[in-house]
């Protein structure tokens, strides 16, 4: 008993180490399910992150409002012009679509798409690897659910909601994360494969057969929807290089540069996943 | 005894919330900022020296788990390394003389370097892939942690001298 009292500190320390090892072992080898502990920590601390972001936003907004009004008029004119062209493009695309489907169907689909889209702001990046995940300021109260798709403001795929989803915050798994997988097809040559992140600013297209058509540099990749999560036709990235995989000669080794730009990522659009659309 | 424990818990919660708030501000302000300064390590080191090994270990656990909860990686790796950091800082600082600024900087630098190396090894071993080092910026973390922690401890020492 005296020995235990003397070594109390050491036993407490060893107990804590054991707890961590148990946490880690539960997640291996897959690491897919999020533990209640992780959810709880995220739930408690994510509002602080949101608050910090709002403080920064407030300060920078005041700075812009009071001190940096120069150029606003110019920017306004430019945005109006851009908006005009975007409206024209949408109208043109709507007209083109009418050749394939009825006007009623298009209108219904467009309004449904607008209603289901949730704009969100990025409030935090991953403390371990910037290319793994991000935190957004929308949560379950705003209608965010696990596996919803996240795109940047230009419609390029960024990732999906992986959870934990808190009341007003959620964590997003980026397509550049090494545990992320997106089924894609190349726009020109029709090569299909699985896009897997490299946990840096690039991704890799896996399982594209060497016997298939050769991919050209800058060829665009789009989602196929075969993975059951990402809706088809979303722009993902461009081919950076392709060569024969020496380890697995059956497949090509293809490096892809994702279309979304991490440093310019501020506002994202969260849209329902394919499974949710199918259920509807 | 009980009030002391409650005070410790209160101190830990306040320290954690402040460091997380500052961490989020840094994240929003400076690109790669959170990879240069690990505020969680700073808070663990400072309070482990002040409050002892057990407090340091528990605070390390809390800080590490928060870091893990906001990361897409394995939940528990940072918790494990920061627990070891907190405990070892609290324990060793009782046996050696770290009263001067220079000694403090070297002591904290060595232990936080050890924590970083352990984190890199564990991450590489468990995830089985290359560890993200933010273009090598992560290597600066122990030096920055040791300098900031030493400055905070020196300021705290001055304040307590003035009060007394």
Short mmCIF file of N, CA, C and O in Angstrom, two decimals, chain A residues 53-177:
data_model
loop_
_atom_site.label_atom_id
_atom_site.label_comp_id
_atom_site.label_asym_id
_atom_site.label_seq_id
_atom_site.Cartn_x
_atom_site.Cartn_y
_atom_site.Cartn_z
N UNK A 53 -12.95 32.76 -35.11
CA UNK A 53 -13.09 33.13 -36.52
C UNK A 53 -13.97 34.37 -36.67
O UNK A 53 -13.69 35.26 -37.46
N UNK A 54 -15.04 34.43 -35.85
CA UNK A 54 -15.95 35.59 -35.92
C UNK A 54 -15.24 36.86 -35.46
O UNK A 54 -15.48 37.94 -36.01
N UNK A 55 -14.37 36.73 -34.46
CA UNK A 55 -13.60 37.90 -33.99
C UNK A 55 -12.72 38.43 -35.12
O UNK A 55 -12.72 39.62 -35.42
N UNK A 56 -12.00 37.51 -35.77
CA UNK A 56 -11.12 37.89 -36.89
C UNK A 56 -11.95 38.51 -38.02
O UNK A 56 -11.60 39.55 -38.58
N UNK A 57 -13.09 37.87 -38.32
CA UNK A 57 -13.97 38.36 -39.39
C UNK A 57 -14.46 39.77 -39.06
O UNK A 57 -14.48 40.64 -39.91
N UNK A 58 -14.86 39.95 -37.78
CA UNK A 58 -15.37 41.25 -37.35
C UNK A 58 -14.34 42.34 -37.48
O UNK A 58 -14.62 43.42 -38.01
N UNK A 59 -13.11 42.03 -37.05
CA UNK A 59 -12.03 43.02 -37.13
C UNK A 59 -11.71 43.35 -38.58
O UNK A 59 -11.62 44.51 -38.97
N UNK A 60 -11.59 42.30 -39.40
CA UNK A 60 -11.24 42.57 -40.81
C UNK A 60 -12.38 43.27 -41.53
O UNK A 60 -12.14 44.11 -42.40
N UNK A 61 -13.64 42.95 -41.15
CA UNK A 61 -14.78 43.62 -41.79
C UNK A 61 -14.79 45.11 -41.42
O UNK A 61 -15.04 45.96 -42.29
N UNK A 62 -14.50 45.41 -40.15
CA UNK A 62 -14.46 46.82 -39.75
C UNK A 62 -13.36 47.55 -40.50
O UNK A 62 -13.52 48.70 -40.93
N UNK A 63 -12.23 46.87 -40.63
CA UNK A 63 -11.11 47.47 -41.35
C UNK A 63 -11.51 47.79 -42.78
O UNK A 63 -11.29 48.89 -43.27
N UNK A 64 -12.17 46.82 -43.42
CA UNK A 64 -12.59 47.02 -44.81
C UNK A 64 -13.64 48.12 -44.90
O UNK A 64 -13.61 48.96 -45.79
N UNK A 65 -14.60 48.10 -43.95
CA UNK A 65 -15.70 49.08 -43.99
C UNK A 65 -15.22 50.51 -43.78
O UNK A 65 -15.67 51.42 -44.45
N UNK A 66 -14.33 50.71 -42.86
CA UNK A 66 -13.97 52.08 -42.48
C UNK A 66 -12.70 52.60 -43.16
O UNK A 66 -12.54 53.78 -43.36
N UNK A 67 -11.76 51.74 -43.44
CA UNK A 67 -10.47 52.22 -43.92
C UNK A 67 -10.12 51.83 -45.35
O UNK A 67 -9.24 52.39 -45.94
N UNK A 68 -10.78 50.82 -45.85
CA UNK A 68 -10.34 50.32 -47.15
C UNK A 68 -11.46 50.37 -48.18
O UNK A 68 -11.76 49.39 -48.84
N UNK A 69 -12.11 51.54 -48.28
CA UNK A 69 -13.22 51.65 -49.23
C UNK A 69 -12.77 51.91 -50.66
O UNK A 69 -13.55 51.85 -51.59
N UNK A 70 -11.46 52.17 -50.78
CA UNK A 70 -10.93 52.42 -52.11
C UNK A 70 -11.08 51.17 -52.98
O UNK A 70 -10.83 50.07 -52.53
N UNK A 71 -11.51 51.34 -54.15
CA UNK A 71 -11.59 50.20 -55.05
C UNK A 71 -12.89 49.41 -54.96
O UNK A 71 -13.13 48.52 -55.76
N UNK A 72 -13.73 49.75 -53.97
CA UNK A 72 -14.98 49.00 -53.80
C UNK A 72 -15.91 49.23 -55.00
O UNK A 72 -16.51 48.29 -55.52
N UNK A 73 -15.98 50.49 -55.41
CA UNK A 73 -16.84 50.83 -56.55
C UNK A 73 -16.39 50.07 -57.80
O UNK A 73 -17.20 49.49 -58.52
N UNK A 74 -15.06 50.08 -57.98
CA UNK A 74 -14.48 49.40 -59.13
C UNK A 74 -14.80 47.89 -59.09
O UNK A 74 -15.19 47.30 -60.09
N UNK A 75 -14.64 47.33 -57.88
CA UNK A 75 -14.90 45.89 -57.71
C UNK A 75 -16.38 45.58 -57.93
O UNK A 75 -16.72 44.58 -58.55
N UNK A 76 -17.22 46.49 -57.45
CA UNK A 76 -18.66 46.33 -57.62
C UNK A 76 -19.03 46.26 -59.10
O UNK A 76 -19.80 45.41 -59.52
N UNK A 77 -18.44 47.18 -59.87
CA UNK A 77 -18.69 47.21 -61.32
C UNK A 77 -18.25 45.91 -61.97
O UNK A 77 -18.95 45.34 -62.79
N UNK A 78 -17.06 45.45 -61.55
CA UNK A 78 -16.51 44.22 -62.14
C UNK A 78 -17.40 43.02 -61.79
O UNK A 78 -17.71 42.21 -62.66
N UNK A 79 -17.86 42.97 -60.53
CA UNK A 79 -18.71 41.85 -60.11
C UNK A 79 -20.06 41.86 -60.83
O UNK A 79 -20.58 40.81 -61.19
N UNK A 80 -20.59 43.09 -61.03
CA UNK A 80 -21.87 43.21 -61.74
C UNK A 80 -21.74 42.65 -63.16
O UNK A 80 -22.61 41.95 -63.66
N UNK A 81 -20.59 43.00 -63.76
CA UNK A 81 -20.32 42.54 -65.11
C UNK A 81 -20.21 41.01 -65.14
O UNK A 81 -20.80 40.35 -66.00
N UNK A 82 -19.48 40.48 -64.16
CA UNK A 82 -19.30 39.02 -64.07
C UNK A 82 -20.64 38.32 -63.86
O UNK A 82 -20.92 37.31 -64.48
N UNK A 83 -21.46 38.92 -62.97
CA UNK A 83 -22.77 38.34 -62.66
C UNK A 83 -23.64 38.30 -63.91
O UNK A 83 -24.33 37.32 -64.18
N UNK A 84 -23.55 39.39 -64.68
CA UNK A 84 -24.32 39.48 -65.91
C UNK A 84 -23.97 38.31 -66.83
O UNK A 84 -24.84 37.61 -67.35
N UNK A 85 -22.67 38.07 -66.99
CA UNK A 85 -22.23 36.99 -67.86
C UNK A 85 -22.62 35.62 -67.30
O UNK A 85 -22.99 34.72 -68.06
N UNK A 86 -22.57 35.50 -65.97
CA UNK A 86 -22.98 34.22 -65.35
C UNK A 86 -24.46 33.95 -65.60
O UNK A 86 -24.83 32.82 -65.92
N UNK A 87 -25.28 35.00 -65.48
CA UNK A 87 -26.71 34.83 -65.73
C UNK A 87 -26.95 34.40 -67.18
O UNK A 87 -27.76 33.54 -67.47
N UNK A 88 -26.20 35.05 -68.09
CA UNK A 88 -26.33 34.71 -69.51
C UNK A 88 -25.93 33.25 -69.75
O UNK A 88 -26.59 32.54 -70.50
N UNK A 89 -24.86 32.86 -69.07
CA UNK A 89 -24.40 31.47 -69.23
C UNK A 89 -25.45 30.48 -68.73
O UNK A 89 -25.71 29.46 -69.37
N UNK A 90 -26.04 30.83 -67.58
CA UNK A 90 -27.07 29.93 -67.01
C UNK A 90 -28.25 29.84 -67.98
O UNK A 90 -28.76 28.76 -68.26
N UNK A 91 -28.64 31.00 -68.50
CA UNK A 91 -29.77 31.02 -69.44
C UNK A 91 -29.47 30.17 -70.66
O UNK A 91 -30.29 29.41 -71.13
N UNK A 92 -28.23 30.31 -71.17
CA UNK A 92 -27.80 29.55 -72.33
C UNK A 92 -27.85 28.04 -72.03
O UNK A 92 -28.37 27.26 -72.83
N UNK A 93 -27.34 27.69 -70.85
CA UNK A 93 -27.32 26.27 -70.46
C UNK A 93 -28.74 25.72 -70.28
O UNK A 93 -29.02 24.58 -70.65
N UNK A 94 -29.61 26.57 -69.71
CA UNK A 94 -31.00 26.15 -69.54
C UNK A 94 -31.65 25.87 -70.90
O UNK A 94 -32.35 24.88 -71.07
N UNK A 95 -31.36 26.77 -71.85
CA UNK A 95 -31.90 26.60 -73.21
C UNK A 95 -31.38 25.31 -73.83
O UNK A 95 -32.13 24.56 -74.46
N UNK A 96 -30.09 25.09 -73.63
CA UNK A 96 -29.48 23.88 -74.18
C UNK A 96 -30.09 22.62 -73.56
O UNK A 96 -30.33 21.64 -74.25
N UNK A 97 -30.36 22.70 -72.26
CA UNK A 97 -30.93 21.54 -71.55
C UNK A 97 -32.34 21.20 -72.04
O UNK A 97 -32.75 20.05 -72.02
N UNK A 98 -33.04 22.24 -72.49
CA UNK A 98 -34.42 22.03 -72.94
C UNK A 98 -34.48 21.06 -74.11
O UNK A 98 -35.51 20.44 -74.37
N UNK A 99 -33.38 20.95 -74.83
CA UNK A 99 -33.35 20.02 -75.95
C UNK A 99 -33.44 18.58 -75.45
O UNK A 99 -33.87 17.69 -76.14
N UNK A 100 -32.97 18.37 -74.23
CA UNK A 100 -32.89 17.00 -73.70
C UNK A 100 -34.02 16.66 -72.74
O UNK A 100 -34.34 15.52 -72.53
N UNK A 101 -34.58 17.69 -72.11
CA UNK A 101 -35.61 17.39 -71.10
C UNK A 101 -36.63 18.53 -71.04
O UNK A 101 -36.42 19.58 -71.62
N UNK A 102 -37.73 18.33 -70.32
CA UNK A 102 -38.79 19.34 -70.32
C UNK A 102 -38.44 20.54 -69.43
O UNK A 102 -37.65 20.42 -68.50
N UNK A 103 -39.07 21.69 -69.73
CA UNK A 103 -38.80 22.93 -68.98
C UNK A 103 -39.21 22.80 -67.52
O UNK A 103 -38.53 23.26 -66.62
N UNK A 104 -40.37 22.14 -67.31
CA UNK A 104 -40.89 21.96 -65.94
C UNK A 104 -39.88 21.19 -65.09
O UNK A 104 -39.58 21.56 -63.95
N UNK A 105 -39.34 20.14 -65.70
CA UNK A 105 -38.37 19.29 -65.00
C UNK A 105 -37.13 20.11 -64.62
O UNK A 105 -36.62 20.03 -63.50
N UNK A 106 -36.67 20.94 -65.56
CA UNK A 106 -35.47 21.76 -65.30
C UNK A 106 -35.73 22.73 -64.17
O UNK A 106 -34.93 22.86 -63.24
N UNK A 107 -36.90 23.43 -64.23
CA UNK A 107 -37.21 24.44 -63.20
C UNK A 107 -37.27 23.80 -61.82
O UNK A 107 -36.75 24.34 -60.85
N UNK A 108 -37.94 22.65 -61.77
CA UNK A 108 -38.06 21.94 -60.49
C UNK A 108 -36.70 21.57 -59.94
O UNK A 108 -36.40 21.74 -58.77
N UNK A 109 -35.85 21.07 -60.85
CA UNK A 109 -34.52 20.63 -60.42
C UNK A 109 -33.64 21.79 -59.98
O UNK A 109 -32.92 21.67 -58.99
N UNK A 110 -33.74 22.91 -60.73
CA UNK A 110 -32.93 24.08 -60.36
C UNK A 110 -33.33 24.62 -58.99
O UNK A 110 -32.49 24.92 -58.16
N UNK A 111 -34.66 24.71 -58.76
CA UNK A 111 -35.10 25.26 -57.47
C UNK A 111 -34.77 24.30 -56.34
O UNK A 111 -34.40 24.72 -55.24
N UNK A 112 -34.84 23.01 -56.61
CA UNK A 112 -34.50 22.02 -55.58
C UNK A 112 -33.01 22.12 -55.25
O UNK A 112 -32.61 22.04 -54.10
N UNK A 113 -32.19 22.32 -56.30
CA UNK A 113 -30.74 22.43 -56.09
C UNK A 113 -30.42 23.65 -55.23
O UNK A 113 -29.64 23.59 -54.31
N UNK A 114 -31.08 24.79 -55.58
CA UNK A 114 -30.84 26.03 -54.81
C UNK A 114 -31.22 25.87 -53.35
O UNK A 114 -30.54 26.34 -52.45
N UNK A 115 -32.36 25.20 -53.12
CA UNK A 115 -32.84 25.03 -51.74
C UNK A 115 -31.95 24.09 -50.93
O UNK A 115 -31.84 24.22 -49.73
N UNK A 116 -31.35 23.13 -51.62
CA UNK A 116 -30.56 22.14 -50.89
C UNK A 116 -29.12 22.58 -50.66
O UNK A 116 -28.39 21.96 -49.91
N UNK A 117 -28.71 23.67 -51.32
CA UNK A 117 -27.33 24.15 -51.19
C UNK A 117 -27.13 24.95 -49.89
O UNK A 117 -27.91 25.84 -49.59
N UNK A 118 -26.11 24.60 -49.14
CA UNK A 118 -25.84 25.32 -47.88
C UNK A 118 -24.47 26.01 -47.99
O UNK A 118 -23.45 25.33 -48.05
N UNK A 119 -24.45 27.35 -48.04
CA UNK A 119 -23.14 28.02 -48.06
C UNK A 119 -22.50 28.01 -46.67
O UNK A 119 -23.20 28.16 -45.67
N UNK A 120 -21.21 27.79 -46.62
CA UNK A 120 -20.52 27.74 -45.31
C UNK A 120 -19.15 28.40 -45.41
O UNK A 120 -18.58 28.51 -46.49
N UNK A 121 -18.66 28.83 -44.26
CA UNK A 121 -17.36 29.48 -44.19
C UNK A 121 -16.36 28.56 -43.49
O UNK A 121 -16.74 27.84 -42.57
N UNK A 122 -15.11 28.59 -43.91
CA UNK A 122 -14.10 27.76 -43.25
C UNK A 122 -13.59 28.49 -42.01
O UNK A 122 -13.19 29.65 -42.09
N UNK A 123 -13.65 27.80 -40.88
CA UNK A 123 -13.22 28.46 -39.64
C UNK A 123 -11.93 27.87 -39.07
O UNK A 123 -11.35 28.43 -38.16
N UNK A 124 -11.50 26.75 -39.59
CA UNK A 124 -10.27 26.17 -39.05
C UNK A 124 -9.68 25.12 -39.95
O UNK A 124 -10.39 24.47 -40.72
N UNK A 125 -8.35 24.99 -39.87
CA UNK A 125 -7.69 23.95 -40.66
C UNK A 125 -7.18 22.85 -39.73
O UNK A 125 -7.23 22.99 -38.51
N UNK A 126 -6.69 21.80 -40.32
CA UNK A 126 -6.25 20.63 -39.56
C UNK A 126 -4.96 20.94 -38.79
O UNK A 126 -3.99 21.38 -39.39
N UNK A 127 -4.92 20.69 -37.47
CA UNK A 127 -3.70 21.01 -36.73
C UNK A 127 -2.52 20.08 -37.01
O UNK A 127 -1.39 20.39 -36.65
N UNK A 128 -2.79 18.94 -37.65
CA UNK A 128 -1.72 17.98 -37.92
C UNK A 128 -1.27 18.02 -39.37
O UNK A 128 -0.08 18.01 -39.67
N UNK A 129 -2.22 18.06 -40.28
CA UNK A 129 -1.88 18.13 -41.71
C UNK A 129 -2.94 18.97 -42.41
O UNK A 129 -4.11 18.59 -42.46
N UNK A 130 -2.50 20.07 -42.96
CA UNK A 130 -3.42 21.04 -43.57
C UNK A 130 -4.24 20.44 -44.71
O UNK A 130 -5.34 20.89 -45.00
N UNK A 131 -3.72 19.37 -45.35
CA UNK A 131 -4.40 18.77 -46.50
C UNK A 131 -5.33 17.62 -46.12
O UNK A 131 -5.79 16.89 -46.98
N UNK A 132 -5.56 17.42 -44.83
CA UNK A 132 -6.43 16.32 -44.39
C UNK A 132 -7.87 16.75 -44.18
O UNK A 132 -8.78 16.10 -44.66
N UNK A 133 -8.05 17.82 -43.43
CA UNK A 133 -9.43 18.21 -43.10
C UNK A 133 -9.55 19.71 -42.84
O UNK A 133 -8.53 20.39 -42.63
N UNK A 134 -10.77 20.20 -42.85
CA UNK A 134 -11.06 21.59 -42.49
C UNK A 134 -12.32 21.59 -41.61
O UNK A 134 -13.06 20.62 -41.59
N UNK A 135 -12.54 22.69 -40.91
CA UNK A 135 -13.77 22.82 -40.11
C UNK A 135 -14.59 23.97 -40.70
O UNK A 135 -14.03 25.01 -41.02
N UNK A 136 -15.90 23.76 -40.84
CA UNK A 136 -16.77 24.81 -41.37
C UNK A 136 -17.75 25.29 -40.29
O UNK A 136 -17.96 24.59 -39.30
N UNK A 137 -18.34 26.48 -40.53
CA UNK A 137 -19.20 27.07 -39.50
C UNK A 137 -20.67 26.69 -39.63
O UNK A 137 -21.54 27.44 -39.21
N UNK A 138 -20.95 25.57 -40.22
CA UNK A 138 -22.34 25.09 -40.32
C UNK A 138 -22.41 23.67 -39.74
O UNK A 138 -21.50 22.87 -39.97
N UNK A 139 -23.48 23.41 -39.00
CA UNK A 139 -23.60 22.11 -38.36
C UNK A 139 -24.98 21.51 -38.52
O UNK A 139 -25.73 21.89 -39.43
N UNK A 140 -25.33 20.63 -37.61
CA UNK A 140 -26.60 19.90 -37.73
C UNK A 140 -27.82 20.83 -37.71
O UNK A 140 -28.83 20.55 -38.34
N UNK A 141 -27.70 21.97 -37.01
CA UNK A 141 -28.82 22.92 -36.97
C UNK A 141 -29.07 23.56 -38.33
O UNK A 141 -30.16 24.03 -38.62
N UNK A 142 -28.04 23.57 -39.18
CA UNK A 142 -28.18 24.16 -40.52
C UNK A 142 -28.52 23.09 -41.56
O UNK A 142 -28.58 23.38 -42.75
N UNK A 143 -28.66 21.86 -41.12
CA UNK A 143 -29.03 20.78 -42.04
C UNK A 143 -27.84 19.99 -42.55
O UNK A 143 -27.97 19.22 -43.51
N UNK A 144 -26.67 20.16 -41.93
CA UNK A 144 -25.49 19.41 -42.38
C UNK A 144 -25.57 17.98 -41.84
O UNK A 144 -25.85 17.78 -40.66
N UNK A 145 -25.34 17.04 -42.73
CA UNK A 145 -25.31 15.63 -42.32
C UNK A 145 -24.05 14.97 -42.86
O UNK A 145 -23.42 15.50 -43.79
N UNK A 146 -23.71 13.85 -42.25
CA UNK A 146 -22.51 13.12 -42.65
C UNK A 146 -22.59 12.74 -44.14
O UNK A 146 -23.67 12.43 -44.63
N UNK A 147 -21.44 12.80 -44.80
CA UNK A 147 -21.29 12.42 -46.22
C UNK A 147 -21.83 13.44 -47.22
O UNK A 147 -21.86 13.16 -48.42
N UNK A 148 -22.28 14.59 -46.75
CA UNK A 148 -22.71 15.62 -47.71
C UNK A 148 -21.47 16.10 -48.47
O UNK A 148 -20.35 16.07 -47.94
N UNK A 149 -21.67 16.56 -49.70
CA UNK A 149 -20.55 16.92 -50.57
C UNK A 149 -20.19 18.40 -50.38
O UNK A 149 -21.09 19.23 -50.24
N UNK A 150 -18.91 18.69 -50.43
CA UNK A 150 -18.45 20.08 -50.25
C UNK A 150 -17.70 20.51 -51.52
O UNK A 150 -16.77 19.84 -51.97
N UNK A 151 -18.15 21.66 -52.09
CA UNK A 151 -17.49 22.21 -53.29
C UNK A 151 -17.03 23.63 -52.98
O UNK A 151 -17.58 24.29 -52.10
N UNK A 152 -16.02 24.10 -53.72
CA UNK A 152 -15.60 25.50 -53.55
C UNK A 152 -16.55 26.42 -54.32
O UNK A 152 -17.50 25.95 -54.93
N UNK A 153 -16.29 27.74 -54.30
CA UNK A 153 -17.26 28.66 -54.91
C UNK A 153 -17.31 28.57 -56.43
O UNK A 153 -18.20 29.10 -57.05
N UNK A 154 -16.34 27.85 -57.02
CA UNK A 154 -16.37 27.66 -58.47
C UNK A 154 -16.96 26.30 -58.85
O UNK A 154 -16.95 25.92 -60.01
N UNK A 155 -17.43 25.56 -57.86
CA UNK A 155 -18.06 24.27 -58.14
C UNK A 155 -17.09 23.10 -58.19
O UNK A 155 -17.48 22.00 -58.58
N UNK A 156 -15.83 23.32 -57.81
CA UNK A 156 -14.86 22.21 -57.80
C UNK A 156 -15.02 21.41 -56.51
O UNK A 156 -15.26 21.99 -55.44
N UNK A 157 -14.81 20.10 -56.61
CA UNK A 157 -14.96 19.25 -55.44
C UNK A 157 -13.86 19.50 -54.42
O UNK A 157 -12.68 19.56 -54.75
N UNK A 158 -14.27 19.67 -53.16
CA UNK A 158 -13.31 19.91 -52.07
C UNK A 158 -13.22 18.67 -51.17
O UNK A 158 -12.15 18.25 -50.77
N UNK A 159 -14.37 18.06 -50.87
CA UNK A 159 -14.37 16.88 -50.01
C UNK A 159 -15.78 16.53 -49.59
O UNK A 159 -16.74 16.87 -50.29
N UNK A 160 -15.88 15.88 -48.44
CA UNK A 160 -17.21 15.53 -47.92
C UNK A 160 -17.23 15.66 -46.40
O UNK A 160 -16.17 15.63 -45.76
N UNK A 161 -18.43 15.80 -45.87
CA UNK A 161 -18.59 15.91 -44.41
C UNK A 161 -18.28 14.54 -43.80
O UNK A 161 -18.93 13.57 -44.14
N UNK A 162 -17.25 14.48 -42.97
CA UNK A 162 -16.93 13.18 -42.38
C UNK A 162 -17.38 13.11 -40.92
O UNK A 162 -17.45 12.06 -40.33
N UNK A 163 -17.66 14.26 -40.32
CA UNK A 163 -17.99 14.27 -38.90
C UNK A 163 -16.73 14.40 -38.09
O UNK A 163 -15.65 14.20 -38.64
N UNK A 164 -16.80 14.74 -36.80
CA UNK A 164 -18.03 14.98 -36.07
C UNK A 164 -18.80 16.21 -36.59
O UNK A 164 -18.19 17.19 -37.01
N UNK A 165 -20.15 16.09 -36.55
CA UNK A 165 -21.00 17.23 -36.90
C UNK A 165 -21.56 17.78 -35.61
O UNK A 165 -22.34 17.11 -34.92
N UNK A 166 -21.14 18.99 -35.27
CA UNK A 166 -21.62 19.63 -34.05
C UNK A 166 -22.87 20.44 -34.40
O UNK A 166 -23.34 20.39 -35.53
N UNK A 167 -23.41 21.20 -33.44
CA UNK A 167 -24.63 21.97 -33.72
C UNK A 167 -24.40 23.04 -34.78
O UNK A 167 -25.19 23.21 -35.69
N UNK A 168 -23.26 23.75 -34.68
CA UNK A 168 -22.97 24.84 -35.63
C UNK A 168 -21.63 24.67 -36.34
O UNK A 168 -21.17 25.60 -36.99
N UNK A 169 -20.97 23.54 -36.18
CA UNK A 169 -19.67 23.32 -36.83
C UNK A 169 -19.59 21.87 -37.33
O UNK A 169 -20.21 20.99 -36.75
N UNK A 170 -18.83 21.67 -38.39
CA UNK A 170 -18.60 20.30 -38.87
C UNK A 170 -17.21 20.16 -39.45
O UNK A 170 -16.62 21.14 -39.91
N UNK A 171 -16.73 18.92 -39.42
CA UNK A 171 -15.40 18.65 -39.96
C UNK A 171 -15.54 18.02 -41.35
O UNK A 171 -16.36 17.15 -41.56
N UNK A 172 -14.70 18.50 -42.27
CA UNK A 172 -14.75 18.06 -43.67
C UNK A 172 -13.48 17.28 -44.01
O UNK A 172 -12.38 17.76 -43.74
N UNK A 173 -13.64 16.11 -44.61
CA UNK A 173 -12.47 15.37 -45.09
C UNK A 173 -12.17 15.85 -46.51
O UNK A 173 -13.05 15.81 -47.38
N UNK A 174 -10.96 16.31 -46.75
CA UNK A 174 -10.59 16.84 -48.07
C UNK A 174 -10.25 15.70 -49.03
O UNK A 174 -9.82 14.63 -48.59
N UNK A 175 -10.39 15.94 -50.32
CA UNK A 175 -10.06 14.89 -51.30
C UNK A 175 -8.55 14.66 -51.37
O UNK A 175 -8.09 13.67 -51.92
N UNK A 176 -7.77 15.56 -50.77
CA UNK A 176 -6.31 15.39 -50.74
C UNK A 176 -5.86 14.51 -49.56
O UNK A 176 -4.69 14.18 -49.46
N UNK A 177 -6.80 14.13 -48.69
CA UNK A 177 -6.45 13.25 -47.57
C UNK A 177 -6.21 11.83 -48.10
O UNK A 177 -6.91 11.37 -49.00
#
